[in-house]
Amino acid sequence: MNVVCLGLSHQSAPVAVRERVALDADGGAALLRALVEGPGAAAVEAVALSTCNRTEVYLAGGDAAALRPAALAALADVTGVAAADIETHLYDHAGPAAVRHLLSVAAGLDSMILGEAQILGQVRTAAAAARATGTLDTVLGQLFRSAVRAGRRARVETEINARAASIPSAAVEVAGRALAELQAERPPAGPRVVVVIGAGKMAVLAATAFGKDGGTHIVVTNRDYRRAMALARQWQGCAVTFDQLGDAVGRADIVIASTSAPHAVLTRDDVAAAMACRPDRPLVIVDIAVPRDVEPAARDVPNVRLLDVDDLAGTVATNLAERAAAVPRVRAIVEDEAARFERWLAAADVTPTIAALRQWADEVRGAELARALRRLEALGPREREAVQALSVALVGKLLHAPVARLKAGAGSAEATRLALALRALFGLAAPDEADEDGADPTPAPPLAAWLPAAATLSLDAQPGSDARSDARPPRPRDAR
């Protein structure tokens, strides 16, 4: 089974191209069905990952050479964009390169903001959408589980996502640090109050970052009061009308200003009036709007600290440098998870499965033959050779049908499921699956995940055979 990735991202295409091939839920489902179920479909599995910065298609199938043109044609057809307009911006990866690309994406190594966490949820969502559409099966299902595990490990085991690396998140970090410095001599008795001016994208991101802190009360104000209410409601906060902005600032510990107004919405006089009734209580204002929302002269008001985007840029640069230092460790995690997936995929290939099945059967045959011959001491050399030949012939006959079935379907999704089923049923170890301490680092998923119906377990049972459905096979050895 071959794995292929075809896509474009912020690294290969401008936003004018990316927005034309972005997929909503319906478009993604249509693309997946076209790839797997359409006329001349080359893929047996497909997953589409579409975000504001990338559109990628992951495919699994027997003919790797046919997967790329099939994906390009389907993407062009579903999005209505000429293939020639897309192709110059495309990248494609096959085999181990496709595996490592997806794992790197999930780990945040390929994101516009290094290490950002949102992509990991988007990878999960893409897999869930493909499963709902019916195009996620054995191979890509395992690959996306590996990707999620790599992304989770990267963020738990390294500092790739530890520090703020966007303007809104940096605003939260810097504001909290500045407020702590100003309140060092007189810590507040209750939760801090954060006033968010605006309800656009940057304001939403800042409010979200503050809202995750249980010790913060969010107050939102916006010229569109309904939008202010909608944002405040997300974090159990409250909304105030824009003409109440002065009163809100008077109650605030931190103010985040992020509107699209062409002029200042908070003047020095506004800030001075708000501070008049609370001269000893510090106020931190972070203006992340361009043009600026707060008059620069507001920083002259006593006990007020005003920060703008230029003040935040240094924090973002420092934090990105710290994230970059974690990249080698994250790449090591990607390599580890890629190797685990490739061992799993090797176990699904029919050739090593057939070899492992024959080895297991021969070990069982040899052990049982030795036990029987110890009880048959009266047999002479010729009789012993006849019994041994009989045991070899029986094993050969028993394995003929499943081995022939696997060889005939090599490269197909069914053969992959059957190979994995055989390994599960007979406790066959995957190639190189044991780590240094002998433990299996990649536990096999349950048999039900590989076999959609009980009928799939049939391995070419011979018509008219006298095999009983309740007959017990020899007890398999433990998987190593």
PDB file of C-alpha atoms in Angstrom, residues 317-444:
ATOM      1  CA  ALA A 317      11.030  37.473  18.261  1.00  0.00           C
ATOM      2  CA  THR A 318      12.556  36.260  21.526  1.00  0.00           C
ATOM      3  CA  ASN A 319       9.888  33.614  21.997  1.00  0.00           C
ATOM      4  CA  LEU A 320      10.213  32.381  18.412  1.00  0.00           C
ATOM      5  CA  ALA A 321      13.963  32.005  18.957  1.00  0.00           C
ATOM      6  CA  GLU A 322      13.256  29.884  22.032  1.00  0.00           C
ATOM      7  CA  ARG A 323      10.800  27.776  20.022  1.00  0.00           C
ATOM      8  CA  ALA A 324      13.368  27.345  17.263  1.00  0.00           C
ATOM      9  CA  ALA A 325      15.793  25.893  19.799  1.00  0.00           C
ATOM     10  CA  ALA A 326      13.302  23.048  20.341  1.00  0.00           C
ATOM     11  CA  VAL A 327      13.141  22.103  16.644  1.00  0.00           C
ATOM     12  CA  PRO A 328      15.871  19.400  16.759  1.00  0.00           C
ATOM     13  CA  ARG A 329      14.047  17.591  19.568  1.00  0.00           C
ATOM     14  CA  VAL A 330      10.749  17.823  17.705  1.00  0.00           C
ATOM     15  CA  ARG A 331      12.367  16.440  14.558  1.00  0.00           C
ATOM     16  CA  ALA A 332      13.627  13.503  16.616  1.00  0.00           C
ATOM     17  CA  ILE A 333      10.043  12.858  17.773  1.00  0.00           C
ATOM     18  CA  VAL A 334       8.841  12.996  14.161  1.00  0.00           C
ATOM     19  CA  GLU A 335      11.512  10.471  13.154  1.00  0.00           C
ATOM     20  CA  ASP A 336      10.590   8.188  16.045  1.00  0.00           C
ATOM     21  CA  GLU A 337       6.895   8.220  15.200  1.00  0.00           C
ATOM     22  CA  ALA A 338       7.605   7.828  11.466  1.00  0.00           C
ATOM     23  CA  ALA A 339       9.727   4.764  12.174  1.00  0.00           C
ATOM     24  CA  ARG A 340       6.958   3.302  14.335  1.00  0.00           C
ATOM     25  CA  PHE A 341       4.421   3.839  11.554  1.00  0.00           C
ATOM     26  CA  GLU A 342       6.724   2.288   8.963  1.00  0.00           C
ATOM     27  CA  ARG A 343       7.186  -0.799  11.155  1.00  0.00           C
ATOM     28  CA  TRP A 344       3.414  -1.021  11.436  1.00  0.00           C
ATOM     29  CA  LEU A 345       3.017  -0.637   7.664  1.00  0.00           C
ATOM     30  CA  ALA A 346       5.649  -3.313   7.069  1.00  0.00           C
ATOM     31  CA  ALA A 347       3.600  -5.644   9.253  1.00  0.00           C
ATOM     32  CA  ALA A 348       0.618  -5.012   6.987  1.00  0.00           C
ATOM     33  CA  ASP A 349       2.596  -5.975   3.882  1.00  0.00           C
ATOM     34  CA  VAL A 350       1.815  -9.514   2.759  1.00  0.00           C
ATOM     35  CA  THR A 351       5.400 -10.720   2.274  1.00  0.00           C
ATOM     36  CA  PRO A 352       6.611 -10.362   5.889  1.00  0.00           C
ATOM     37  CA  THR A 353       3.200 -11.525   7.105  1.00  0.00           C
ATOM     38  CA  ILE A 354       3.440 -14.736   5.076  1.00  0.00           C
ATOM     39  CA  ALA A 355       6.984 -15.316   6.320  1.00  0.00           C
ATOM     40  CA  ALA A 356       5.931 -14.700   9.935  1.00  0.00           C
ATOM     41  CA  LEU A 357       2.928 -17.027   9.572  1.00  0.00           C
ATOM     42  CA  ARG A 358       5.066 -19.824   8.133  1.00  0.00           C
ATOM     43  CA  GLN A 359       7.693 -19.346  10.833  1.00  0.00           C
ATOM     44  CA  TRP A 360       5.043 -19.493  13.570  1.00  0.00           C
ATOM     45  CA  ALA A 361       3.430 -22.592  12.058  1.00  0.00           C
ATOM     46  CA  ASP A 362       6.802 -24.336  11.734  1.00  0.00           C
ATOM     47  CA  GLU A 363       7.671 -23.539  15.358  1.00  0.00           C
ATOM     48  CA  VAL A 364       4.343 -24.971  16.535  1.00  0.00           C
ATOM     49  CA  ARG A 365       4.780 -28.012  14.288  1.00  0.00           C
ATOM     50  CA  GLY A 366       8.318 -28.642  15.520  1.00  0.00           C
ATOM     51  CA  ALA A 367       7.354 -28.339  19.192  1.00  0.00           C
ATOM     52  CA  GLU A 368       4.332 -30.620  18.865  1.00  0.00           C
ATOM     53  CA  LEU A 369       6.283 -33.176  16.796  1.00  0.00           C
ATOM     54  CA  ALA A 370       9.057 -33.354  19.374  1.00  0.00           C
ATOM     55  CA  ARG A 371       6.493 -33.834  22.141  1.00  0.00           C
ATOM     56  CA  ALA A 372       4.752 -36.621  20.213  1.00  0.00           C
ATOM     57  CA  LEU A 373       7.978 -38.440  19.320  1.00  0.00           C
ATOM     58  CA  ARG A 374       9.001 -38.505  22.975  1.00  0.00           C
ATOM     59  CA  ARG A 375       5.846 -40.530  23.637  1.00  0.00           C
ATOM     60  CA  LEU A 376       6.443 -42.769  20.636  1.00  0.00           C
ATOM     61  CA  GLU A 377       9.846 -44.144  21.567  1.00  0.00           C
ATOM     62  CA  ALA A 378       9.131 -47.513  19.870  1.00  0.00           C
ATOM     63  CA  LEU A 379       9.117 -45.935  16.409  1.00  0.00           C
ATOM     64  CA  GLY A 380      12.076 -46.676  14.231  1.00  0.00           C
ATOM     65  CA  PRO A 381      13.956 -44.158  12.071  1.00  0.00           C
ATOM     66  CA  ARG A 382      11.791 -44.728   8.974  1.00  0.00           C
ATOM     67  CA  GLU A 383       8.558 -44.324  10.958  1.00  0.00           C
ATOM     68  CA  ARG A 384       9.868 -41.158  12.580  1.00  0.00           C
ATOM     69  CA  GLU A 385      10.707 -39.689   9.160  1.00  0.00           C
ATOM     70  CA  ALA A 386       7.195 -40.546   7.967  1.00  0.00           C
ATOM     71  CA  VAL A 387       5.593 -38.798  10.956  1.00  0.00           C
ATOM     72  CA  GLN A 388       7.781 -35.727  10.395  1.00  0.00           C
ATOM     73  CA  ALA A 389       6.893 -35.630   6.697  1.00  0.00           C
ATOM     74  CA  LEU A 390       3.229 -35.881   7.611  1.00  0.00           C
ATOM     75  CA  SER A 391       3.514 -32.899   9.954  1.00  0.00           C
ATOM     76  CA  VAL A 392       5.195 -30.816   7.266  1.00  0.00           C
ATOM     77  CA  ALA A 393       2.549 -31.759   4.700  1.00  0.00           C
ATOM     78  CA  LEU A 394      -0.307 -30.910   7.075  1.00  0.00           C
ATOM     79  CA  VAL A 395       1.096 -27.464   7.799  1.00  0.00           C
ATOM     80  CA  GLY A 396       1.596 -26.834   4.084  1.00  0.00           C
ATOM     81  CA  LYS A 397      -1.978 -27.812   3.289  1.00  0.00           C
ATOM     82  CA  LEU A 398      -3.400 -25.700   6.115  1.00  0.00           C
ATOM     83  CA  LEU A 399      -1.437 -22.601   5.048  1.00  0.00           C
ATOM     84  CA  HIS A 400      -2.009 -22.944   1.312  1.00  0.00           C
ATOM     85  CA  ALA A 401      -5.369 -21.118   1.115  1.00  0.00           C
ATOM     86  CA  PRO A 402      -4.533 -18.086   3.303  1.00  0.00           C
ATOM     87  CA  VAL A 403      -1.114 -17.649   1.682  1.00  0.00           C
ATOM     88  CA  ALA A 404      -2.591 -17.858  -1.821  1.00  0.00           C
ATOM     89  CA  ARG A 405      -5.301 -15.339  -0.874  1.00  0.00           C
ATOM     90  CA  LEU A 406      -2.744 -12.875   0.471  1.00  0.00           C
ATOM     91  CA  LYS A 407      -0.477 -13.180  -2.568  1.00  0.00           C
ATOM     92  CA  ALA A 408      -3.377 -12.751  -4.984  1.00  0.00           C
ATOM     93  CA  GLY A 409      -4.517  -9.523  -3.304  1.00  0.00           C
ATOM     94  CA  ALA A 410      -1.077  -8.031  -2.606  1.00  0.00           C
ATOM     95  CA  GLY A 411      -1.228  -4.225  -2.616  1.00  0.00           C
ATOM     96  CA  SER A 412      -4.982  -4.047  -2.080  1.00  0.00           C
ATOM     97  CA  ALA A 413      -6.816  -2.692   0.962  1.00  0.00           C
ATOM     98  CA  GLU A 414      -8.343  -6.133   1.560  1.00  0.00           C
ATOM     99  CA  ALA A 415      -4.910  -7.800   1.614  1.00  0.00           C
ATOM    100  CA  THR A 416      -3.730  -5.210   4.136  1.00  0.00           C
ATOM    101  CA  ARG A 417      -6.710  -5.933   6.397  1.00  0.00           C
ATOM    102  CA  LEU A 418      -6.210  -9.691   6.080  1.00  0.00           C
ATOM    103  CA  ALA A 419      -2.480  -9.432   6.810  1.00  0.00           C
ATOM    104  CA  LEU A 420      -3.164  -7.407   9.940  1.00  0.00           C
ATOM    105  CA  ALA A 421      -5.935  -9.812  10.941  1.00  0.00           C
ATOM    106  CA  LEU A 422      -3.572 -12.781  10.660  1.00  0.00           C
ATOM    107  CA  ARG A 423      -1.028 -11.042  12.846  1.00  0.00           C
ATOM    108  CA  ALA A 424      -3.667 -10.289  15.451  1.00  0.00           C
ATOM    109  CA  LEU A 425      -5.184 -13.776  15.401  1.00  0.00           C
ATOM    110  CA  PHE A 426      -1.895 -15.677  15.580  1.00  0.00           C
ATOM    111  CA  GLY A 427       0.118 -13.262  17.719  1.00  0.00           C
ATOM    112  CA  LEU A 428       2.697 -12.649  15.001  1.00  0.00           C
ATOM    113  CA  ALA A 429       5.348 -10.060  15.815  1.00  0.00           C
ATOM    114  CA  ALA A 430       5.737  -7.128  13.425  1.00  0.00           C
ATOM    115  CA  PRO A 431       9.155  -6.678  11.794  1.00  0.00           C
ATOM    116  CA  ASP A 432      11.533  -4.964  14.266  1.00  0.00           C
ATOM    117  CA  GLU A 433       8.592  -4.097  16.493  1.00  0.00           C
ATOM    118  CA  ALA A 434      10.350  -4.743  19.818  1.00  0.00           C
ATOM    119  CA  ASP A 435      12.259  -1.828  21.288  1.00  0.00           C
ATOM    120  CA  GLU A 436      15.370  -2.116  23.447  1.00  0.00           C
ATOM    121  CA  ASP A 437      13.573  -3.420  26.499  1.00  0.00           C
ATOM    122  CA  GLY A 438      11.480  -5.858  24.481  1.00  0.00           C
ATOM    123  CA  ALA A 439       8.201  -3.941  24.795  1.00  0.00           C
ATOM    124  CA  ASP A 440       6.023  -3.289  21.776  1.00  0.00           C
ATOM    125  CA  PRO A 441       6.138   0.484  21.225  1.00  0.00           C
ATOM    126  CA  THR A 442       3.235   0.442  18.776  1.00  0.00           C
ATOM    127  CA  PRO A 443       0.371  -1.720  20.068  1.00  0.00           C
ATOM    128  CA  ALA A 444      -1.756  -3.091  17.258  1.00  0.00           C
TER     129      ALA A 444
END
